[in-house]
Short mmCIF file of C-alpha atoms in Angstrom, two decimals:
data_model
loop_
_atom_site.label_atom_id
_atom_site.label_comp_id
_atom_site.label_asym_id
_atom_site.label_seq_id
_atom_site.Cartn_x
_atom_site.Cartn_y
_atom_site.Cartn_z
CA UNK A 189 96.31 58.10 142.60
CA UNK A 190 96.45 58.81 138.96
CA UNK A 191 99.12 61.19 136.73
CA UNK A 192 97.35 62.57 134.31
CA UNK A 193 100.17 63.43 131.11
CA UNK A 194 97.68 65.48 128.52
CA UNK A 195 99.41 64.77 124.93
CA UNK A 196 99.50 67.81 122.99
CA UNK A 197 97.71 67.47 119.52
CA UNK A 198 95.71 64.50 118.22
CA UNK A 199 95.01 62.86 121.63
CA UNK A 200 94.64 58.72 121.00
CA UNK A 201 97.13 58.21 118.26
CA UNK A 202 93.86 57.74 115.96
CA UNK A 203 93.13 61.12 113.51
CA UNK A 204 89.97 61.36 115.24
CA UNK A 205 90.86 62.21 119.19
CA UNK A 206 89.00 64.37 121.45
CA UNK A 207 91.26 66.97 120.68
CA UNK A 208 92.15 66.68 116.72
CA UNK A 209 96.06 67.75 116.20
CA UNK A 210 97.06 70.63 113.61
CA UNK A 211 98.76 68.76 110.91
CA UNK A 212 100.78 72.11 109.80
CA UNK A 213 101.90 72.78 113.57
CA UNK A 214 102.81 69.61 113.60
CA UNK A 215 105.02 69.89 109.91
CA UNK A 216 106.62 73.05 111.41
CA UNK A 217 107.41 71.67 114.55
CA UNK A 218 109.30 68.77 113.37
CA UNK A 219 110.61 70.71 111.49
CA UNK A 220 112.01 72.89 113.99
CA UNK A 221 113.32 69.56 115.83
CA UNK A 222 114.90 67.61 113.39
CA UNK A 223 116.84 71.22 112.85
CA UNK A 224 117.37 71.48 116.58
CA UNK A 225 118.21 67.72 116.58
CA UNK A 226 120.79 68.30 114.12
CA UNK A 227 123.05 70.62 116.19
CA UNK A 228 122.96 69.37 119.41
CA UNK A 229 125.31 66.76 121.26
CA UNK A 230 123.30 63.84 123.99
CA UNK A 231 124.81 62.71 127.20
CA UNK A 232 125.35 59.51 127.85
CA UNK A 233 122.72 57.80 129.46
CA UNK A 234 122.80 56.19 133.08
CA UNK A 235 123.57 53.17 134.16
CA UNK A 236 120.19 51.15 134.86
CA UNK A 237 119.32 49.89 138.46
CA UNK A 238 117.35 46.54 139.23
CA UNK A 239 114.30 47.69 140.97
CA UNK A 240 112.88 47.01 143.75
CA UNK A 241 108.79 45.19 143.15
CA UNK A 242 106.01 47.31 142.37
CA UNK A 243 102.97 46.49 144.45
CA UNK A 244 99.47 47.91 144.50
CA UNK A 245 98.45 50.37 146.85
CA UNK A 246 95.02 50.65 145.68
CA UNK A 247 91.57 49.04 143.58
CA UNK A 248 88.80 50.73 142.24
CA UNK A 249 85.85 48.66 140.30
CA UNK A 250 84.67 50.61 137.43
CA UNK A 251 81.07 51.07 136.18
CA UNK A 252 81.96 49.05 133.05
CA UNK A 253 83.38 45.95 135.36
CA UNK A 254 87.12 46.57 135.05
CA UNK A 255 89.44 47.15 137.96
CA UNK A 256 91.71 49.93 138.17
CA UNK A 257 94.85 48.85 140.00
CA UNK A 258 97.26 51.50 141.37
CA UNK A 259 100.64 50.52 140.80
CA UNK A 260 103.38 52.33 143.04
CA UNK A 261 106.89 51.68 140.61
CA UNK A 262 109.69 52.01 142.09
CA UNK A 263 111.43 52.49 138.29
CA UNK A 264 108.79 55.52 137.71
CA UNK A 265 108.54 56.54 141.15
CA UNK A 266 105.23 57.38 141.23
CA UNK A 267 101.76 55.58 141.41
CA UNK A 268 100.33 54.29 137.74
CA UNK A 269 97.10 53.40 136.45
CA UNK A 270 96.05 50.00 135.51
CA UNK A 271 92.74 48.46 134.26
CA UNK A 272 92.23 45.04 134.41
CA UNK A 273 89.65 42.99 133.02
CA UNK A 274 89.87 39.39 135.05
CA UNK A 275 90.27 36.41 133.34
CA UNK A 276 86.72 34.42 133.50
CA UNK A 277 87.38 30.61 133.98
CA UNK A 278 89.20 28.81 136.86
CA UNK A 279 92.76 28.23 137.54
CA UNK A 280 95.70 30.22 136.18
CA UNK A 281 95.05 32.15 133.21
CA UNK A 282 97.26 33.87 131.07
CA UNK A 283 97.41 37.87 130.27
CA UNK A 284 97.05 40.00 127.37
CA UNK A 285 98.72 43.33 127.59
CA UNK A 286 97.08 46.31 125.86
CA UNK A 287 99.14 49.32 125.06
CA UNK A 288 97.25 52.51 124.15
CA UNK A 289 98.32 55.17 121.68
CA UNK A 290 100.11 58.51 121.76
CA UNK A 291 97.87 60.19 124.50
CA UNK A 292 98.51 56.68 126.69
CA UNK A 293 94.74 56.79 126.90
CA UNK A 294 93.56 59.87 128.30
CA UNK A 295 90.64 61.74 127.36
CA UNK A 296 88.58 58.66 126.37
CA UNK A 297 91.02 57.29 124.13
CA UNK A 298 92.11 53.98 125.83
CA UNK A 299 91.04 50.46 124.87
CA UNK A 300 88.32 50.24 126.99
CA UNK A 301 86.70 53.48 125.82
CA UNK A 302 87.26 52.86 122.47
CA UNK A 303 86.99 48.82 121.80
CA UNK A 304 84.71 46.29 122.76
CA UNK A 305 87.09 44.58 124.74
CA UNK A 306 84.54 43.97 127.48
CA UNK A 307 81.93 41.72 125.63
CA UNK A 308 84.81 40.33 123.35
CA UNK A 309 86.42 38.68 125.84
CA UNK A 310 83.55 38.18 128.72
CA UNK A 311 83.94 34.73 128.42
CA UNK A 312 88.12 34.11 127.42
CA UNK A 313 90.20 32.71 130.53
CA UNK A 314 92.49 35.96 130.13
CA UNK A 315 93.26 38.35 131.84
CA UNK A 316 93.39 41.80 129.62
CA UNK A 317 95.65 44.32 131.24
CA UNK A 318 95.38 47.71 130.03
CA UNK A 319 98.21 50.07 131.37
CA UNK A 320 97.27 53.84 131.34
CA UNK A 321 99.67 56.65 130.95
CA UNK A 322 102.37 57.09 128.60
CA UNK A 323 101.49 60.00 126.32
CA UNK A 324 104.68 60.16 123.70
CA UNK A 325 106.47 58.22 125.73
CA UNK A 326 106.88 55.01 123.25
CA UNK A 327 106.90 53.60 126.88
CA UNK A 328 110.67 52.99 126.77
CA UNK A 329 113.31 54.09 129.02
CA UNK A 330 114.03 57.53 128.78
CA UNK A 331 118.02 58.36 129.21
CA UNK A 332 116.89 61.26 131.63
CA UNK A 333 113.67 63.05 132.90
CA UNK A 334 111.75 65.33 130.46
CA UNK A 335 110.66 68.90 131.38
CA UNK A 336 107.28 67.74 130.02
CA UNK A 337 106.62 64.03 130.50
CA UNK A 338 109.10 63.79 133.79
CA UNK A 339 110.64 60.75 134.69
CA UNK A 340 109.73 57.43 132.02
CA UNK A 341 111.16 54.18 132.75
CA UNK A 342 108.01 52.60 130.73
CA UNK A 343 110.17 49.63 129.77
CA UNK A 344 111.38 48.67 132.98
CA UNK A 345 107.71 49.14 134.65
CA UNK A 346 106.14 47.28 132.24
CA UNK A 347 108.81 44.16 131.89
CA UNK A 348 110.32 44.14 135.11
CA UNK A 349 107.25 45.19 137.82
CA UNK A 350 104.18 44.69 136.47
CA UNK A 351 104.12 41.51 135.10
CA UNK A 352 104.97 39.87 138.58
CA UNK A 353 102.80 42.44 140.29
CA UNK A 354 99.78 41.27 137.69
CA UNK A 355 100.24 37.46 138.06
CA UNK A 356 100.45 37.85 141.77
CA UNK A 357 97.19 39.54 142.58
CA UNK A 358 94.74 38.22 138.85
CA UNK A 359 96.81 34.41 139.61
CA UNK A 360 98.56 34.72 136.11
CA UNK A 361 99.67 31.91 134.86
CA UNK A 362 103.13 33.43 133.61
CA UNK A 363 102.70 33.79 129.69
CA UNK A 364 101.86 37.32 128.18
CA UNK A 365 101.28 38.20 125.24
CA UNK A 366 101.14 42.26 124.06
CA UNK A 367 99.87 44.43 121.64
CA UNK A 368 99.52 48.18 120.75
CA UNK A 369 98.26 50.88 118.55
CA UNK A 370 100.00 53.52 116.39
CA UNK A 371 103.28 54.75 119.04
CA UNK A 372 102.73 51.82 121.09
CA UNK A 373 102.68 49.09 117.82
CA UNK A 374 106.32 49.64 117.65
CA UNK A 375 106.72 49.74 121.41
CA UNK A 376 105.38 46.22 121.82
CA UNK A 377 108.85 45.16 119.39
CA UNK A 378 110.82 47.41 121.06
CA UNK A 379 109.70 46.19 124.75
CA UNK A 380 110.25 42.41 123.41
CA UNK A 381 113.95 43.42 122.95
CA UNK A 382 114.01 44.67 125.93
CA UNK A 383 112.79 41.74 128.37
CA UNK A 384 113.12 38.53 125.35
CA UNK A 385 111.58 36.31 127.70
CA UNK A 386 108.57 37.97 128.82
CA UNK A 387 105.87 37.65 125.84
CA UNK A 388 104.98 35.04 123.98
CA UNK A 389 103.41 37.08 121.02
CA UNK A 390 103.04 40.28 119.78
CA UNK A 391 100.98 42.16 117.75
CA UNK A 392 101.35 45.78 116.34
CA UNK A 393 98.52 47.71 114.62
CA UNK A 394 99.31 50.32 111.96
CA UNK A 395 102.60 50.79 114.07
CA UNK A 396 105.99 51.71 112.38
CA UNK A 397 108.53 49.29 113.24
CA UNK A 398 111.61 51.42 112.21
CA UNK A 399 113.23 53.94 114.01
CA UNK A 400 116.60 54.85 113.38
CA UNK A 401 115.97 55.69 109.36
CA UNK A 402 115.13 58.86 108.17
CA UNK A 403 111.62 57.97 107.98
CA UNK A 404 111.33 56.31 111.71
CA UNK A 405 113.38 59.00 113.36
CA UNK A 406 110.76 61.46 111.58
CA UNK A 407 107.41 59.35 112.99
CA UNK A 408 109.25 58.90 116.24
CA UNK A 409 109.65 63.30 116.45
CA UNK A 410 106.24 63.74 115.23
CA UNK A 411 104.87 61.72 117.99
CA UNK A 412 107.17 63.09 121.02
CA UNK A 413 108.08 66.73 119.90
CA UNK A 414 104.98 67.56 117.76
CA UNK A 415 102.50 65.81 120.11
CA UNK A 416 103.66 65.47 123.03
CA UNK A 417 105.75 68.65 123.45
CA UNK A 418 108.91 66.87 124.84
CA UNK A 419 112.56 66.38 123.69
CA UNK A 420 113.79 63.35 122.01
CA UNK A 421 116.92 63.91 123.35
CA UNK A 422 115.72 63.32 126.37
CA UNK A 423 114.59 60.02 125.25
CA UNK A 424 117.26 57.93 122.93
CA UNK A 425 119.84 61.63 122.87
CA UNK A 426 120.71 62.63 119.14
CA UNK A 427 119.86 60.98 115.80
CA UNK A 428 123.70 58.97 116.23
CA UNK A 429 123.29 58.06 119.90
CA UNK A 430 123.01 53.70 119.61
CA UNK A 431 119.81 53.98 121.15
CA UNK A 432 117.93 55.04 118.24
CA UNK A 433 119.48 52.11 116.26
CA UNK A 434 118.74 49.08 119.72
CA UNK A 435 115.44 50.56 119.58
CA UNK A 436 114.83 49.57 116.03
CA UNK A 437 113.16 46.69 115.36
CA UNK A 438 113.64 46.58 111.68
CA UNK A 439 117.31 46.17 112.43
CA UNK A 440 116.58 43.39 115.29
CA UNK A 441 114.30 41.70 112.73
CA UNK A 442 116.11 38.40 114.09
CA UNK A 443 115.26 38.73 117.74
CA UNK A 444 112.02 38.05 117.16
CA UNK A 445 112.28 34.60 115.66
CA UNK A 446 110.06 32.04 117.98
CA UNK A 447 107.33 34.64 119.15
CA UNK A 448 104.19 34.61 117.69
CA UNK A 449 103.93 37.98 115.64
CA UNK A 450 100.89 39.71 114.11
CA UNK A 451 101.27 42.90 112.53
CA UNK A 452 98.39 45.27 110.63
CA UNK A 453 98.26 48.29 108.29
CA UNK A 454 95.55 49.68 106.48
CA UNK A 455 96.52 51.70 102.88
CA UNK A 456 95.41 54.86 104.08
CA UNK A 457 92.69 55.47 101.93
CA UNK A 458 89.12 56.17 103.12
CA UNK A 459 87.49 52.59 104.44
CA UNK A 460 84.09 51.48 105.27
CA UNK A 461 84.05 53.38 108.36
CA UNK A 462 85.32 56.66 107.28
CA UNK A 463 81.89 57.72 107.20
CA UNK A 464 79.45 60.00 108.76
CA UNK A 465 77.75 57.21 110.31
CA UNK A 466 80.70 55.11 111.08
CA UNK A 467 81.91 54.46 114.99
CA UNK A 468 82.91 57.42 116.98
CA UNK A 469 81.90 60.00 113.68
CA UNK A 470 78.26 60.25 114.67
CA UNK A 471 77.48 62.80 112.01
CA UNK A 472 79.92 65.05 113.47
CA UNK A 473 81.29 65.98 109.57
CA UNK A 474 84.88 67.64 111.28
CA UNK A 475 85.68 64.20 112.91
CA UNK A 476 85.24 62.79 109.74
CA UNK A 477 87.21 65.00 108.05
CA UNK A 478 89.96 64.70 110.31
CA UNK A 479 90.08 60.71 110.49
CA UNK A 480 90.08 60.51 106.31
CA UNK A 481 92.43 63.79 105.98
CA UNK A 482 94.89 63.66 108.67
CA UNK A 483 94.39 59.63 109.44
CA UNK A 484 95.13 58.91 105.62
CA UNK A 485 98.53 60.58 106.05
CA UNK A 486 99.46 58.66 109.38
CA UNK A 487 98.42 55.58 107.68
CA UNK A 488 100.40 55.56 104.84
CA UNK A 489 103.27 56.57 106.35
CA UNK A 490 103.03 53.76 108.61
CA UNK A 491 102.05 51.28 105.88
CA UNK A 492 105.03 51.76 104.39
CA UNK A 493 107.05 50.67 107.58
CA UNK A 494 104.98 48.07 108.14
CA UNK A 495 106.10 47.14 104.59
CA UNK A 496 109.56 47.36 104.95
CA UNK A 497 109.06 45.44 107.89
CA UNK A 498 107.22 42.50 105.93
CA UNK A 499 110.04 42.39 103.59
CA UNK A 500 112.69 42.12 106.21
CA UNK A 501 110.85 39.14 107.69
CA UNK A 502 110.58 37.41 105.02
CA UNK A 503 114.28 38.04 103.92
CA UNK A 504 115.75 36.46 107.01
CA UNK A 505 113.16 33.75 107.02
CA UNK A 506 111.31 34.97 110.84
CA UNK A 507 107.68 33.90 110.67
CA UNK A 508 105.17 36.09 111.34
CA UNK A 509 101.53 36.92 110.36
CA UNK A 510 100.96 40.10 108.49
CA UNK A 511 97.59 41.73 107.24
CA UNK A 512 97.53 44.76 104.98
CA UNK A 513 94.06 45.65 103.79
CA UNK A 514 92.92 47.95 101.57
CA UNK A 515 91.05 50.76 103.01
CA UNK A 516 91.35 51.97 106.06
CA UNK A 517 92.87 55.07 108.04
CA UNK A 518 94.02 55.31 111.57
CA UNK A 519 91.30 55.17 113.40
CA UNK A 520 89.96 52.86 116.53
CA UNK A 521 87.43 50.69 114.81
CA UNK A 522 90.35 49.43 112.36
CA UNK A 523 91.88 48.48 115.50
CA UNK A 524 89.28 46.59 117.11
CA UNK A 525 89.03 44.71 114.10
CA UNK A 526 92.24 43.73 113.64
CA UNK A 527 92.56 42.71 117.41
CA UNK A 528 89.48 39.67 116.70
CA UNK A 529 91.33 38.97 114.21
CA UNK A 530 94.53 38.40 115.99
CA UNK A 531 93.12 37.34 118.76
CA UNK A 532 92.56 33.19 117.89
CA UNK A 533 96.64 33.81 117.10
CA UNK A 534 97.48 35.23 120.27
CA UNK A 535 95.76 32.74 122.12
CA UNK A 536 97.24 29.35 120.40
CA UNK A 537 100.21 31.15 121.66
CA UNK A 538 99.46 31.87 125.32
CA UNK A 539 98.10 28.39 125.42
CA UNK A 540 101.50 26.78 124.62
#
């Protein structure tokens, strides 16, 4: 049942992946783009259809106790990958959506391969819904299919059909919360524009919430055209088209006043587990040179945003929960950190 995308470059949205990205082939290509990007005139995008509801066609019970779910969407007309880690207590419980990084989780690089999402919340009355899929996608609506990803309607499957199709079969209780790493900590924002009403918090780790800026547009190219090999003109058109600037969240700063918002950068410089020992380096000295070389970079990049973003809140007077820390690159065990600690937040929210 499962679409495998394979994400070209560093694989997880972490510097250390499965398959580490070339930072200068990833310079030169967005390079390449932004000069490409520069030229060339977008279409205008199609008008958007209510779909019809997703349903699941198939389960499979993993080794680690999860259930895949096999979505059939009608808005991405093909089957998708779910795992879904039951809620544990009685009654109605409500569901925490985790969004994986740029290779949408492939390879070993999804929350439950990389977390420990499984003990963590063995005893929490949540259900933890991890969608697979998505590789440098943002999981937004594409204007039209990509010769490389194909057809991504990401924020209409995962607003519109799956929530429904979730509470239905895991008795959901009708309150979400979502959260996301790297690409997909600006697509949790940029999905809460899209559907207002669907979570009640959000929480973005070492994301950058900003993309119709110099600096987002040039994060949001790395990701698709250097990564994932696909056209961003395919996704929001050309650096003018009004997508770029409703997909912002910096700008829509506003729209996010009453939901519970926790947001998490590290600096960029080397941490307490950028070290040979440290989680998923296992002496392996290229791994760690990758997560301090290349996931410094990333980091600081997207500290900045994160920064800006902080700012902005504060300006207008939105609340909203923000934790940078000193040391700390983009890697995984950041994450899982930061998700305990936003966790307590998350749930005072789901609880009402």
């Amino acid at each position: 049942c499962r679409t495998r995308m394979k994400a070209r470059g560093m694989d997880d949205g972490s510097a250390n992946g499965d398959r580490p990205g070339n930072l200068h082939t990833t310079v030169r290509t967005a390079t390449l783009v932004i000069a490409l990007l520069a030229a060339t005139l977008g279409l205008a995008a199609p008008a958007a259809a209510t779909p019809a509801p997703a349903r699941i066609v198939g389960e499979t019970v993993q080794r680690g106790g999860e259930i895949e779910v096999a979505v059939r969407s009608v808005a991405m007309r093909r089957v998708v990958p779910v795992k879904v880690w039951p809620a544990r207590g009685q009654g109605p419980a409500p569901t925490l959506y985790l969004l994986n990084g740029a290779a949408g989780g492939e390879g070993g690089s999804s929350w439950f391969d990389r977390t420990d999402i499984r003990t963590f919340f063995a005893d929490e009355n949540v259900n933890v819904v991890v969608p697979m899929g998505g590789a440098a996608s943002y999981f937004t609506d594409w204007q039209r299919s990509d010769p490389v990803l194909g057809r991504q309607k990401w924020a209409t499957f995962l607003t519109e059909e799956l929530p429904a199709t979730i509470d239905e079969r895991f008795d959901g209780a009708g309150r979400n919360a979502i959260a996301g790493i790297s690409m997909a900590g600006t697509s949790v924002f940029q999905l809460a524009l899209h559907a207002p009403s669907v979570y009640q918090a959000i929480g973005s780790f070492s994301g950058c919430a900003q993309t119709s800026d110099p600096l987002g547009q040039a994060v949001v190219r790395m990701v698709v055209e250097g990564r994932g090999g696909a056209n961003t003109l395919n996704m929001w058109g050309p650096p003018d088209d009004p997508a770029w600037r409703a997909n912002d969240p910096y700008l829509h700063a506003e729209a996010f006043r009453g939901t519970s918002i926790y947001v998490s950068n590290g600096s960029g410089m080397p941490g307490r587990y950028d070290t040979l020992d440290g989680p998923g380096i296992e002496g392996n000295g290229s791994k760690l040179f990758d997560q301090i070389a290349v996931g410094a970079v990333i980091e600081t990049a997207t500290a900045q945003c994160t920064r800006n973003l902080q700012r902005r809140m504060r300006d207008i007077g939105v609340p909203a929960t923000f934790h940078l820390y000193e040391g700390g690159t983009h890697a995984w065990p950041y994450w899982q950190d930061e998700l305990h600690r936003a966790w307590p937040q998350f749930e005072a929210a789901l609880r009402g």
